[in-house]
Backbone as ProteinMPNN parsed JSONL, in Angstrom:
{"seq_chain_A": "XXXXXXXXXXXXXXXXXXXXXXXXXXXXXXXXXXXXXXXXXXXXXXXXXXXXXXXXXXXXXXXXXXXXXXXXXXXXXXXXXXXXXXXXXXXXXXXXXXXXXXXXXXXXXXXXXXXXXXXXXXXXXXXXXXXXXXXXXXXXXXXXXXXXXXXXXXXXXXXXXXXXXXXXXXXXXXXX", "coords_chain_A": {"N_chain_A": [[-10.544, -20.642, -10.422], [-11.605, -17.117, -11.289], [-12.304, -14.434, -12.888], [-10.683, -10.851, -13.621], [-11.348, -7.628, -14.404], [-8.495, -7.631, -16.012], [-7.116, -10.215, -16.454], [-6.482, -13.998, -16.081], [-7.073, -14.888, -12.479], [-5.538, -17.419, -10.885], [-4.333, -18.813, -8.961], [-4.869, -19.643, -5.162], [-3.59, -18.076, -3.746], [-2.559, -15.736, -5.03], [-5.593, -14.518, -5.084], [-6.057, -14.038, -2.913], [-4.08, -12.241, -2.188], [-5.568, -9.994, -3.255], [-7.245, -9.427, -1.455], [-9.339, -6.813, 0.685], [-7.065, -4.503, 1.688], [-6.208, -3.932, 4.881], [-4.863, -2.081, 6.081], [-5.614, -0.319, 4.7], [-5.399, 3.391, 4.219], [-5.657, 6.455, 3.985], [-4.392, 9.963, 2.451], [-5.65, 12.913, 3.422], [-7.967, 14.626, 1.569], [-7.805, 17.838, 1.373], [-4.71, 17.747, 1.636], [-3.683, 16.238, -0.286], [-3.972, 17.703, -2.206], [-2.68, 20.093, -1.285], [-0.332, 19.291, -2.177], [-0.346, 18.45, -4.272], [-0.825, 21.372, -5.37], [2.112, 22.134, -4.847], [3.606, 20.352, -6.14], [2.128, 19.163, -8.504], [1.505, 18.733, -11.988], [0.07, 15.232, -10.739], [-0.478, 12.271, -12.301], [-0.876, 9.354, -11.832], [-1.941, 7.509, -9.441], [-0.382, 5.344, -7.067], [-0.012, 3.038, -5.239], [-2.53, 2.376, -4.714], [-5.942, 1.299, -3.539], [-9.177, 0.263, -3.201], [-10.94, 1.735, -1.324], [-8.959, 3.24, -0.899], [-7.891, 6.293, -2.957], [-6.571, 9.065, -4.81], [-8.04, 12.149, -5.881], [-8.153, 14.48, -8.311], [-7.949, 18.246, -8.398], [-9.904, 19.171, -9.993], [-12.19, 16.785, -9.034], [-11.91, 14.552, -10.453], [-11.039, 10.622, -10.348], [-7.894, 9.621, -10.363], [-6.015, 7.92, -12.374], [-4.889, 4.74, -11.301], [-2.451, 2.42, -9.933], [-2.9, -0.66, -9.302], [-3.239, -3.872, -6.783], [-6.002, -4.264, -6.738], [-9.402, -5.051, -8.877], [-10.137, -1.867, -10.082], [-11.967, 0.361, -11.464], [-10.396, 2.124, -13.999], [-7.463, 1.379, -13.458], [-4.683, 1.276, -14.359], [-2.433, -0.743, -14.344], [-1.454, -3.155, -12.144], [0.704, -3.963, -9.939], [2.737, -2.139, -8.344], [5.391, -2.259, -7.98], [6.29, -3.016, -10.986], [5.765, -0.957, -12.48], [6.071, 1.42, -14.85], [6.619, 4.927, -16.125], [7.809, 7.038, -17.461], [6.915, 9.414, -18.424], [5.239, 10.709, -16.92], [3.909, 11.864, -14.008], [4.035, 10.037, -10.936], [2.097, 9.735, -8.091], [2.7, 8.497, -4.678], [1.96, 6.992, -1.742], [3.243, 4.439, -0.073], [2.934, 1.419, 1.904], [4.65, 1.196, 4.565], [6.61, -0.935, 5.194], [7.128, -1.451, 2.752], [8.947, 0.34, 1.822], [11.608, 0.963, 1.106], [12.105, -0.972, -0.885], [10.233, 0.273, -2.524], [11.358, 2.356, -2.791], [14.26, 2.071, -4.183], [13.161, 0.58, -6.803], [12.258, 2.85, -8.097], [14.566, 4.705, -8.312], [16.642, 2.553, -9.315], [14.778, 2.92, -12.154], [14.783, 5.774, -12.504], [12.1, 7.033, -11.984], [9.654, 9.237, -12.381], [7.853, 10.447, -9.308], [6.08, 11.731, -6.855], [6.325, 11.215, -3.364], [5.067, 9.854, -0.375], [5.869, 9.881, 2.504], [7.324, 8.797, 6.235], [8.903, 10.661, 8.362], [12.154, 9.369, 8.782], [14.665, 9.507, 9.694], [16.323, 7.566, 10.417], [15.867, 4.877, 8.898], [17.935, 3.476, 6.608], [16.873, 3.919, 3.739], [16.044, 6.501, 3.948], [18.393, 8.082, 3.511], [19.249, 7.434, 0.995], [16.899, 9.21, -0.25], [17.444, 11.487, 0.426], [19.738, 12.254, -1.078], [18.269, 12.004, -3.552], [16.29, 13.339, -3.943], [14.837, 16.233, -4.823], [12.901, 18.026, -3.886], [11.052, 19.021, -1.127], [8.568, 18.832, 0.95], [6.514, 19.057, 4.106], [4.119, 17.529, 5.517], [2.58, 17.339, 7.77], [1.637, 15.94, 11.067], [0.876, 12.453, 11.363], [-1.652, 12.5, 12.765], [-2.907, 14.43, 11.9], [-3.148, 14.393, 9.143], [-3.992, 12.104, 7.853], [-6.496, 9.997, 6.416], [-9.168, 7.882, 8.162], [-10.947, 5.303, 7.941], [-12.086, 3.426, 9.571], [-11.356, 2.364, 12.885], [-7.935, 0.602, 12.757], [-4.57, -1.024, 12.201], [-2.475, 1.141, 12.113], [-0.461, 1.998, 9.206], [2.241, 2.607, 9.352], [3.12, 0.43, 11.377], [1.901, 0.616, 14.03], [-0.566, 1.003, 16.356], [-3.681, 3.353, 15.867], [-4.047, 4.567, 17.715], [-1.999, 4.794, 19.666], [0.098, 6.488, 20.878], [3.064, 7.717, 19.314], [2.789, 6.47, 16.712], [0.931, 8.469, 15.632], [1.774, 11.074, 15.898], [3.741, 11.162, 14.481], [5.407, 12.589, 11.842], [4.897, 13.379, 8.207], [6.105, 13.454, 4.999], [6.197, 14.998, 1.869], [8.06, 13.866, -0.902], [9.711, 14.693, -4.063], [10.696, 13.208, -6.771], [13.448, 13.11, -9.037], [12.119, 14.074, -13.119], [9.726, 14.878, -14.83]], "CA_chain_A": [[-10.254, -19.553, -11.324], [-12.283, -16.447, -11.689], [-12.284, -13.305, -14.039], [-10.479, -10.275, -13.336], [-10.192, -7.394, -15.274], [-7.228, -7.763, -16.943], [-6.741, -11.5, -17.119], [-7.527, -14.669, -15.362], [-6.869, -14.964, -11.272], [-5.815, -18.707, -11.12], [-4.102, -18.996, -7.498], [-5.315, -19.257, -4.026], [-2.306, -16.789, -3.221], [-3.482, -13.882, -5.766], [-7.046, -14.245, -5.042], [-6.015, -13.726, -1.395], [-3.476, -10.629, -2.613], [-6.613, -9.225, -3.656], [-8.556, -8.748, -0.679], [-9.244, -5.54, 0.845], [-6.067, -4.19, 2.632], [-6.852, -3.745, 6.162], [-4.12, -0.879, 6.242], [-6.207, 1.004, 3.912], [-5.981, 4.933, 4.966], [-4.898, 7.827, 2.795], [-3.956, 11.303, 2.827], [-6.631, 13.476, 3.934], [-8.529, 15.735, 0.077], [-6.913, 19.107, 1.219], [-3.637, 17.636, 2.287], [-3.512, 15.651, -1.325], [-4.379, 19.049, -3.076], [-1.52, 20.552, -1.141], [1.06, 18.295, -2.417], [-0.724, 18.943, -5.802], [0.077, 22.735, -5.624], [3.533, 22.062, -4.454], [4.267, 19.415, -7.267], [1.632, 18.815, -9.679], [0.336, 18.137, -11.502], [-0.013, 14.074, -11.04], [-0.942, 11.277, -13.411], [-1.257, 7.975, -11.388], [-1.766, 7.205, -7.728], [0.364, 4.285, -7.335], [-0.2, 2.121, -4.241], [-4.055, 2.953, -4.761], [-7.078, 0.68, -3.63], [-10.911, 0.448, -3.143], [-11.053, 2.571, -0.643], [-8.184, 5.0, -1.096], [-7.468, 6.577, -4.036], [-7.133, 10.446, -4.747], [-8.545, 12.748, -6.755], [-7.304, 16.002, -9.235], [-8.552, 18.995, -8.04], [-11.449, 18.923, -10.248], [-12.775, 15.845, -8.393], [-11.922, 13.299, -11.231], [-10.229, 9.887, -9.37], [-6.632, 9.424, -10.789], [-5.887, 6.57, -12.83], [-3.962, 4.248, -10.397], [-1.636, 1.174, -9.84], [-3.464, -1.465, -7.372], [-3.892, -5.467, -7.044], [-7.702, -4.401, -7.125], [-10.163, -4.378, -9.967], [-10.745, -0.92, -9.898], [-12.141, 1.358, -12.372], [-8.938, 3.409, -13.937], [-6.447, 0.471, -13.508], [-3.266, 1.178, -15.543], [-1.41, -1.952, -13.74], [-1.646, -4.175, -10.809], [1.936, -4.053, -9.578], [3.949, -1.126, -8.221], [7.039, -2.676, -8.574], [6.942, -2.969, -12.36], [4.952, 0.362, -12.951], [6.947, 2.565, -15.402], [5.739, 5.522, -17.278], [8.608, 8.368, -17.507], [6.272, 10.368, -19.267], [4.191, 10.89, -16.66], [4.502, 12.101, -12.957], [3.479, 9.571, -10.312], [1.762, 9.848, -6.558], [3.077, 6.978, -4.369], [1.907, 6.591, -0.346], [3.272, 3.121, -0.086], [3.416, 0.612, 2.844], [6.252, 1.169, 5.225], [7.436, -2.357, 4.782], [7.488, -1.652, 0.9], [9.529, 1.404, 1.193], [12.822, 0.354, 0.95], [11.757, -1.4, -2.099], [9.726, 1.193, -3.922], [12.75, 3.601, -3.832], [15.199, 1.05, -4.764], [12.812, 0.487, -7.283], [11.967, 4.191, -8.794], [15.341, 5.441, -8.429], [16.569, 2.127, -10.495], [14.523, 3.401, -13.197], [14.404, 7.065, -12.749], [11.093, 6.804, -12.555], [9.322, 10.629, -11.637], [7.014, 10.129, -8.742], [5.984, 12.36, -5.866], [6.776, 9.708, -2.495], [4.699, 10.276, 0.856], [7.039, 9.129, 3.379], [7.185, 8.955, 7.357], [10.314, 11.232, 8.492], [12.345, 8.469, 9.9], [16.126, 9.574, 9.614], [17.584, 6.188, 10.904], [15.98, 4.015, 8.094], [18.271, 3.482, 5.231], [16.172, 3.944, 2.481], [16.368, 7.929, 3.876], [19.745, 8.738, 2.78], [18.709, 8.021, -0.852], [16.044, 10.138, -0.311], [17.954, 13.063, 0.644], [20.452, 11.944, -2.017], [17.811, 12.019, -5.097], [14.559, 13.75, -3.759], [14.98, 17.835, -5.548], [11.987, 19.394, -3.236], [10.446, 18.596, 0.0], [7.199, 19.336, 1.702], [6.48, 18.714, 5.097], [2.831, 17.58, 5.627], [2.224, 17.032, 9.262], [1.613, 14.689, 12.031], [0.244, 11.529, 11.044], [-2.896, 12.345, 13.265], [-3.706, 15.967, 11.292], [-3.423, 14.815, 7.735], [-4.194, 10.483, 7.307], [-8.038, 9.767, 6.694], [-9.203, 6.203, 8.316], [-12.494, 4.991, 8.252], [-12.496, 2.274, 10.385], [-10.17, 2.065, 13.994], [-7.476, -0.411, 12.545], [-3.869, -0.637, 12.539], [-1.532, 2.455, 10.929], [0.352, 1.184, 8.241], [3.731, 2.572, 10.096], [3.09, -0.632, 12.563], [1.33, 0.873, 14.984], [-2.407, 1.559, 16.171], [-4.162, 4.371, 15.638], [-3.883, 5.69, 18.895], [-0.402, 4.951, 20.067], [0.886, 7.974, 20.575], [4.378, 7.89, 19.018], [2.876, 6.54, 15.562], [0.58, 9.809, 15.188], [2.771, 12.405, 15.904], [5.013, 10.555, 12.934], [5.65, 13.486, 10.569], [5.322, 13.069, 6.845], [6.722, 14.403, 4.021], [6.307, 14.877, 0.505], [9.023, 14.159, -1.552], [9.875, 14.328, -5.505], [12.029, 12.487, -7.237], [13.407, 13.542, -10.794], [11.147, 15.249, -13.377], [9.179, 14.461, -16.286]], "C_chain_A": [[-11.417, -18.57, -11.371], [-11.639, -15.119, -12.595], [-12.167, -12.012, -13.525], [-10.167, -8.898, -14.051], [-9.793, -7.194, -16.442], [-6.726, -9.288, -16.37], [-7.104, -12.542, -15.708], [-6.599, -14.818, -13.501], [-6.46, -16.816, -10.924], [-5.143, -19.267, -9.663], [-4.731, -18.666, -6.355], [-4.494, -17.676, -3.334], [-2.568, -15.192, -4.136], [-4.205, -13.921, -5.492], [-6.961, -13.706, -3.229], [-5.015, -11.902, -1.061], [-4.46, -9.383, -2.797], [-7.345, -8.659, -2.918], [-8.421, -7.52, -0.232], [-8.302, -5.149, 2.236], [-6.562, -3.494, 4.163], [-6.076, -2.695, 6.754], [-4.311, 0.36, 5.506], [-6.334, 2.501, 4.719], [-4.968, 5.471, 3.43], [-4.98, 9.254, 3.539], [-5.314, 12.202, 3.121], [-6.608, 14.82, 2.7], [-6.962, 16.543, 0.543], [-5.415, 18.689, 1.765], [-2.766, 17.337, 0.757], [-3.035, 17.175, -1.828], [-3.035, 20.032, -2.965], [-0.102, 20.307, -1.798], [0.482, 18.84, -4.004], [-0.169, 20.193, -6.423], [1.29, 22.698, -5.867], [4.101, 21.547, -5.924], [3.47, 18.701, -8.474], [1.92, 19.196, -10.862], [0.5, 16.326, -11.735], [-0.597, 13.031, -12.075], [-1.938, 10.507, -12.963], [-1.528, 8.214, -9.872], [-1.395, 5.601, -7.561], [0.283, 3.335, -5.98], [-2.042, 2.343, -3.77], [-4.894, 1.709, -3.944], [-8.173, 0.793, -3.59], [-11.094, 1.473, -2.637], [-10.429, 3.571, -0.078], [-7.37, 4.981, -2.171], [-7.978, 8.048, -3.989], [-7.572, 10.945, -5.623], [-7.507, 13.899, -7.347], [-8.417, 16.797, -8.657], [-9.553, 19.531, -8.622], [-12.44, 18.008, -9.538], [-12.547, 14.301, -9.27], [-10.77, 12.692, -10.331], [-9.327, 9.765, -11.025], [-6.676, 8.083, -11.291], [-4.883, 6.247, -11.724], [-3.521, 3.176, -10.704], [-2.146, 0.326, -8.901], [-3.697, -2.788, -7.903], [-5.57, -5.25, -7.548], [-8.478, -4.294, -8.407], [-11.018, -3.483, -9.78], [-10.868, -0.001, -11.023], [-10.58, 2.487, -12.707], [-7.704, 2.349, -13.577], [-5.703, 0.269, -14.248], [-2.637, -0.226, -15.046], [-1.866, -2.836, -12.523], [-0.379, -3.983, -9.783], [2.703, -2.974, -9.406], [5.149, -1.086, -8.392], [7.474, -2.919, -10.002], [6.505, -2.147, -13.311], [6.01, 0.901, -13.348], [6.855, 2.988, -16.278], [7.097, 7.01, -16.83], [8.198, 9.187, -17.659], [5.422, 10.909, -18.611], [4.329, 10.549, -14.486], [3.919, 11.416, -11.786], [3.38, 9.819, -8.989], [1.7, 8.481, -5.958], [2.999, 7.561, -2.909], [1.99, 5.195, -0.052], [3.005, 2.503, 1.229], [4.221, 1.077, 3.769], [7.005, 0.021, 4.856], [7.341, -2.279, 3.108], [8.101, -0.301, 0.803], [10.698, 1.43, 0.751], [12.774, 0.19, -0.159], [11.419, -0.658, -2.756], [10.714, 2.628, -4.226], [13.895, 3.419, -4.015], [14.872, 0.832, -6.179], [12.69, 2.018, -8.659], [13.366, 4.815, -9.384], [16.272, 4.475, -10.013], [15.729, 2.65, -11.762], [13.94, 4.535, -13.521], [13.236, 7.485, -12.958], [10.529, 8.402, -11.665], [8.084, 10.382, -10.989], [7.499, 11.419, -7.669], [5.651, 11.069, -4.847], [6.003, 10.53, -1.339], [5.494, 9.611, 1.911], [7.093, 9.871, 4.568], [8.753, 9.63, 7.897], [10.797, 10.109, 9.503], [13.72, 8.262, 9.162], [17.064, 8.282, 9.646], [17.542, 5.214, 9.986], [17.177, 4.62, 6.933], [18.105, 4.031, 4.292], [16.132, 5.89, 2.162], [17.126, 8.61, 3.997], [19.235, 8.51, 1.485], [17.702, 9.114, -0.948], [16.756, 11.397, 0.074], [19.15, 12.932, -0.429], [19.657, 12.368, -3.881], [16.686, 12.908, -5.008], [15.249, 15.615, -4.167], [13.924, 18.517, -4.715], [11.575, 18.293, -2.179], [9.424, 19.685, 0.56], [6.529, 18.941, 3.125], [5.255, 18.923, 5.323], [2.202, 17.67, 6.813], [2.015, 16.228, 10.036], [0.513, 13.469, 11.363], [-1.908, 11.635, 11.45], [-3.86, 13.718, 12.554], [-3.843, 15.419, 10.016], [-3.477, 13.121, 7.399], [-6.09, 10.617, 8.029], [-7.947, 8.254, 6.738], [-10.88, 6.579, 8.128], [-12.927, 4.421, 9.36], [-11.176, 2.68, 11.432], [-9.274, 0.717, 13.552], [-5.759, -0.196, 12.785], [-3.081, 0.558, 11.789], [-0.38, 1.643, 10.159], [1.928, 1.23, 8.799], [4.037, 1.323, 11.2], [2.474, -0.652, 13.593], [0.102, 0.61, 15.143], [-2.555, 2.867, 16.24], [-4.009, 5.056, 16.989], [-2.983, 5.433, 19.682], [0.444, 6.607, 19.759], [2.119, 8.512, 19.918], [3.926, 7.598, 17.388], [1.628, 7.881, 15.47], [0.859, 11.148, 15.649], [4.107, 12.069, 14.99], [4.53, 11.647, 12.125], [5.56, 13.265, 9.402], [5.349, 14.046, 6.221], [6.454, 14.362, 2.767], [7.556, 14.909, -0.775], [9.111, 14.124, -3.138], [11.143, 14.373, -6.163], [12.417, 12.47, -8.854], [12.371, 13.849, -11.967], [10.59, 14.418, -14.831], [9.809, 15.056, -17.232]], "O_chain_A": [[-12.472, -19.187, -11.519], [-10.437, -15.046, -12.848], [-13.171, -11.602, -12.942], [-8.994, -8.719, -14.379], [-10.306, -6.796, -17.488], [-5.676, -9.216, -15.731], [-7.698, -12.205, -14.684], [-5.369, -14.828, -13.551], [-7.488, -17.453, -10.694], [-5.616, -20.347, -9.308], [-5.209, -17.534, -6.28], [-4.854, -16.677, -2.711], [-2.695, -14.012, -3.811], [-4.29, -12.73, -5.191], [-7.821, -13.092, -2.598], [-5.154, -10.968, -0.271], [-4.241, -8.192, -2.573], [-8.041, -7.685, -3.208], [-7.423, -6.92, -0.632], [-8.601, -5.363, 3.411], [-7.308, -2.517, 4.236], [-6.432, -2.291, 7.86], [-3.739, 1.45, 5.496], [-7.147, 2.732, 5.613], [-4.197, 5.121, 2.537], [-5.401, 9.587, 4.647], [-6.225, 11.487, 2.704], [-5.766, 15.717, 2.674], [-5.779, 16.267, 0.343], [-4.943, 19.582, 2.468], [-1.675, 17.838, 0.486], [-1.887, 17.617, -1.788], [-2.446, 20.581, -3.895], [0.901, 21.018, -1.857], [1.113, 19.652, -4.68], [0.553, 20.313, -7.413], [1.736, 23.127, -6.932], [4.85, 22.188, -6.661], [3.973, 17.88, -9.241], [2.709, 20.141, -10.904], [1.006, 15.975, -12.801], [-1.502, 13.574, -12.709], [-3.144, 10.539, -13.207], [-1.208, 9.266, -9.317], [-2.18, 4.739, -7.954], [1.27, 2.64, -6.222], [-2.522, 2.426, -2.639], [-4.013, 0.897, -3.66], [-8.432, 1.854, -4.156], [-11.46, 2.383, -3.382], [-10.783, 4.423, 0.737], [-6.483, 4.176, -2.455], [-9.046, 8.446, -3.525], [-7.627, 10.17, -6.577], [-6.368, 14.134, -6.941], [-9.539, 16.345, -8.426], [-10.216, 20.36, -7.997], [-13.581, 18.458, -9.427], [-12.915, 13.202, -8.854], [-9.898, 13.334, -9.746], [-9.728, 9.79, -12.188], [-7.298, 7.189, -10.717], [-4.152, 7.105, -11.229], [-3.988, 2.671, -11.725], [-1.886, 0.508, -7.711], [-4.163, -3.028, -9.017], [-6.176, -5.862, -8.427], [-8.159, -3.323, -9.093], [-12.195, -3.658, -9.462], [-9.828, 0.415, -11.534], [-9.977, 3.266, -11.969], [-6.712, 3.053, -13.389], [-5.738, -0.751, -14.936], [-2.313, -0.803, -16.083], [-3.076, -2.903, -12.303], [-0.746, -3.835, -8.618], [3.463, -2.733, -10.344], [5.874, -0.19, -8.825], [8.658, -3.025, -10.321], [6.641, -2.276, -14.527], [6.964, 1.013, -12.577], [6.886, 2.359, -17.335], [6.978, 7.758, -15.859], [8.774, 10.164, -17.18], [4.648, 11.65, -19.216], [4.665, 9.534, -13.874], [3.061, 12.163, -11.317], [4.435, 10.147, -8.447], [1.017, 7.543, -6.37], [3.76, 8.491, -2.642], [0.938, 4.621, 0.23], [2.744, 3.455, 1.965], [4.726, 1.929, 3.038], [8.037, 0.128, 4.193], [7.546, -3.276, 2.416], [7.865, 0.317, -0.235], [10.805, 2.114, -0.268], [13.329, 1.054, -0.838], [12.056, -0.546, -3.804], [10.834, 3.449, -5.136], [14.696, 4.353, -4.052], [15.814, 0.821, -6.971], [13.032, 1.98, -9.841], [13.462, 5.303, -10.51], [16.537, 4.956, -11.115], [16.577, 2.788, -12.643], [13.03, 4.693, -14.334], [13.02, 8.232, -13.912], [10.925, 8.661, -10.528], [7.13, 10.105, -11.716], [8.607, 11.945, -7.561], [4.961, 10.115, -5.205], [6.204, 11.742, -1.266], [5.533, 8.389, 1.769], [7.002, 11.099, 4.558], [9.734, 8.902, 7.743], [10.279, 9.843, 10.587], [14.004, 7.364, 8.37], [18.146, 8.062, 9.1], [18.55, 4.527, 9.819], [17.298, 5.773, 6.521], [19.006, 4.705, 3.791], [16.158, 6.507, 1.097], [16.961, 9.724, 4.493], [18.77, 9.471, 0.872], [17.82, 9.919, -1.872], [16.144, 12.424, -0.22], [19.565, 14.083, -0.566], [20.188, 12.786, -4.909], [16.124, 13.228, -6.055], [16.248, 15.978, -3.545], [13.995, 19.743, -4.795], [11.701, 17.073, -2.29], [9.47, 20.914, 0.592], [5.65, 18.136, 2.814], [4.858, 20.085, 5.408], [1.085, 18.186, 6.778], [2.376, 15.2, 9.463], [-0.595, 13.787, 10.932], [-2.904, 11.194, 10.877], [-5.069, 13.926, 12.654], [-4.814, 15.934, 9.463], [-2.788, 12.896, 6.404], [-6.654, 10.961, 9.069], [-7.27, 7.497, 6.041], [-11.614, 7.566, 8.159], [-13.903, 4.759, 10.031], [-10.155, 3.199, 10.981], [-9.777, -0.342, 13.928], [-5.472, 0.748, 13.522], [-3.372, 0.668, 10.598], [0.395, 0.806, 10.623], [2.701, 0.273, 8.756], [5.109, 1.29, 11.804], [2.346, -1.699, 14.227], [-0.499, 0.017, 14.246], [-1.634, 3.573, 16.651], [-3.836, 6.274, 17.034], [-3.186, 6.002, 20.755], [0.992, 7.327, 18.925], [2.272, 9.734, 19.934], [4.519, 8.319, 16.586], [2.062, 8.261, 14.382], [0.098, 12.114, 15.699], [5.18, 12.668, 14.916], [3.363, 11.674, 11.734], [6.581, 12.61, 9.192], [4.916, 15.172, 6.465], [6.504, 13.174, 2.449], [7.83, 15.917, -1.426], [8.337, 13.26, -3.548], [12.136, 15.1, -6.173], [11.755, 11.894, -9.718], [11.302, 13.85, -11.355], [11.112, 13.575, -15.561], [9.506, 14.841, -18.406]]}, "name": "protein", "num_of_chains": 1, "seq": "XXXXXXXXXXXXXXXXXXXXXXXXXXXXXXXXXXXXXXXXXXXXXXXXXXXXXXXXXXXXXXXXXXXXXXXXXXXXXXXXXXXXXXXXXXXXXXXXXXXXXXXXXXXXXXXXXXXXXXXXXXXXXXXXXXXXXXXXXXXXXXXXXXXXXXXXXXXXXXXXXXXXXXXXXXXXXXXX"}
């Protein structure tokens, strides 16, 4: 058991949830900022961790949603995050997308969604079904900051050519 926080860590299986995601990348400042113009202004940053989490265009970091104990930690859990009142920024997973807008749309929840244009999944008919504005950010390789050479969260590696010329988009989904 150790001390987390917000309450005690008592499994091998959370303490291992915890470590530092090795798919960590984010949106690249002025790309964020863009999406900000478009649809701010944001609250939360909701699939947040250590080493990516955005800012408000003052420079203050966003309260966020993340397994991590990180300064500004409204929750732990994206899947049971819900604040109506208050307009959330979500770059999830790929393998958790399905889910997190299964999830949002169940509870009308108002989030701005970063999402890989990829017509054939499923999950992007609801999205053209519920999403009210769209923003088209650019190729995976112009607007995602890495640190490290690891893999791209879409499945790929970083330098496979087919996952960074993947398009993303900004979408938003019902209103505060």
């Amino acid at each position: 058991q150790y001390l987390c926080g917000d309450g005690i860590i008592v499994s091998g299986a959370d303490a291992l949830s915890r470590q530092a995601d090795p798919y960590a990348c984010m949106l690249q400042p002025f790309v964020f900022q863009h999406i900000w113009s478009g649809f701010g202004p944001l609250q939360v940053d909701v699939w947040a961790s250590e080493s990516a989490r955005q800012s408000s265009p003052v420079g203050n970091l966003l309260p966020c949603v993340s397994p991590f104990c990180v300064p500004g930690r409204l929750a732990a859990d994206a899947l049971s995050f819900v604040d109506k009142t208050k307009r959330l920024y979500a770059f999830p997973p790929a393998n958790m997308l399905g889910k997190y807008i299964e999830f949002v749309v169940r509870h009308k929840q108002p989030v701005v969604l970063v999402v890989p244009r990829w017509i054939s999944r499923s999950w992007y008919a609801v999205l053209v079904q519920f999403g009210s504005k769209w923003l088209e950010l650019g190729k995976v390789s112009e607007v995602i900051k890495q640190d490290t050479p690891r893999s791209h969260p879409f499945g790929r590696d970083f330098n496979h050519e087919e996952a960074m010329n993947t398009v993303l988009w900004a979408v938003s989904l019902f209103s505060v």
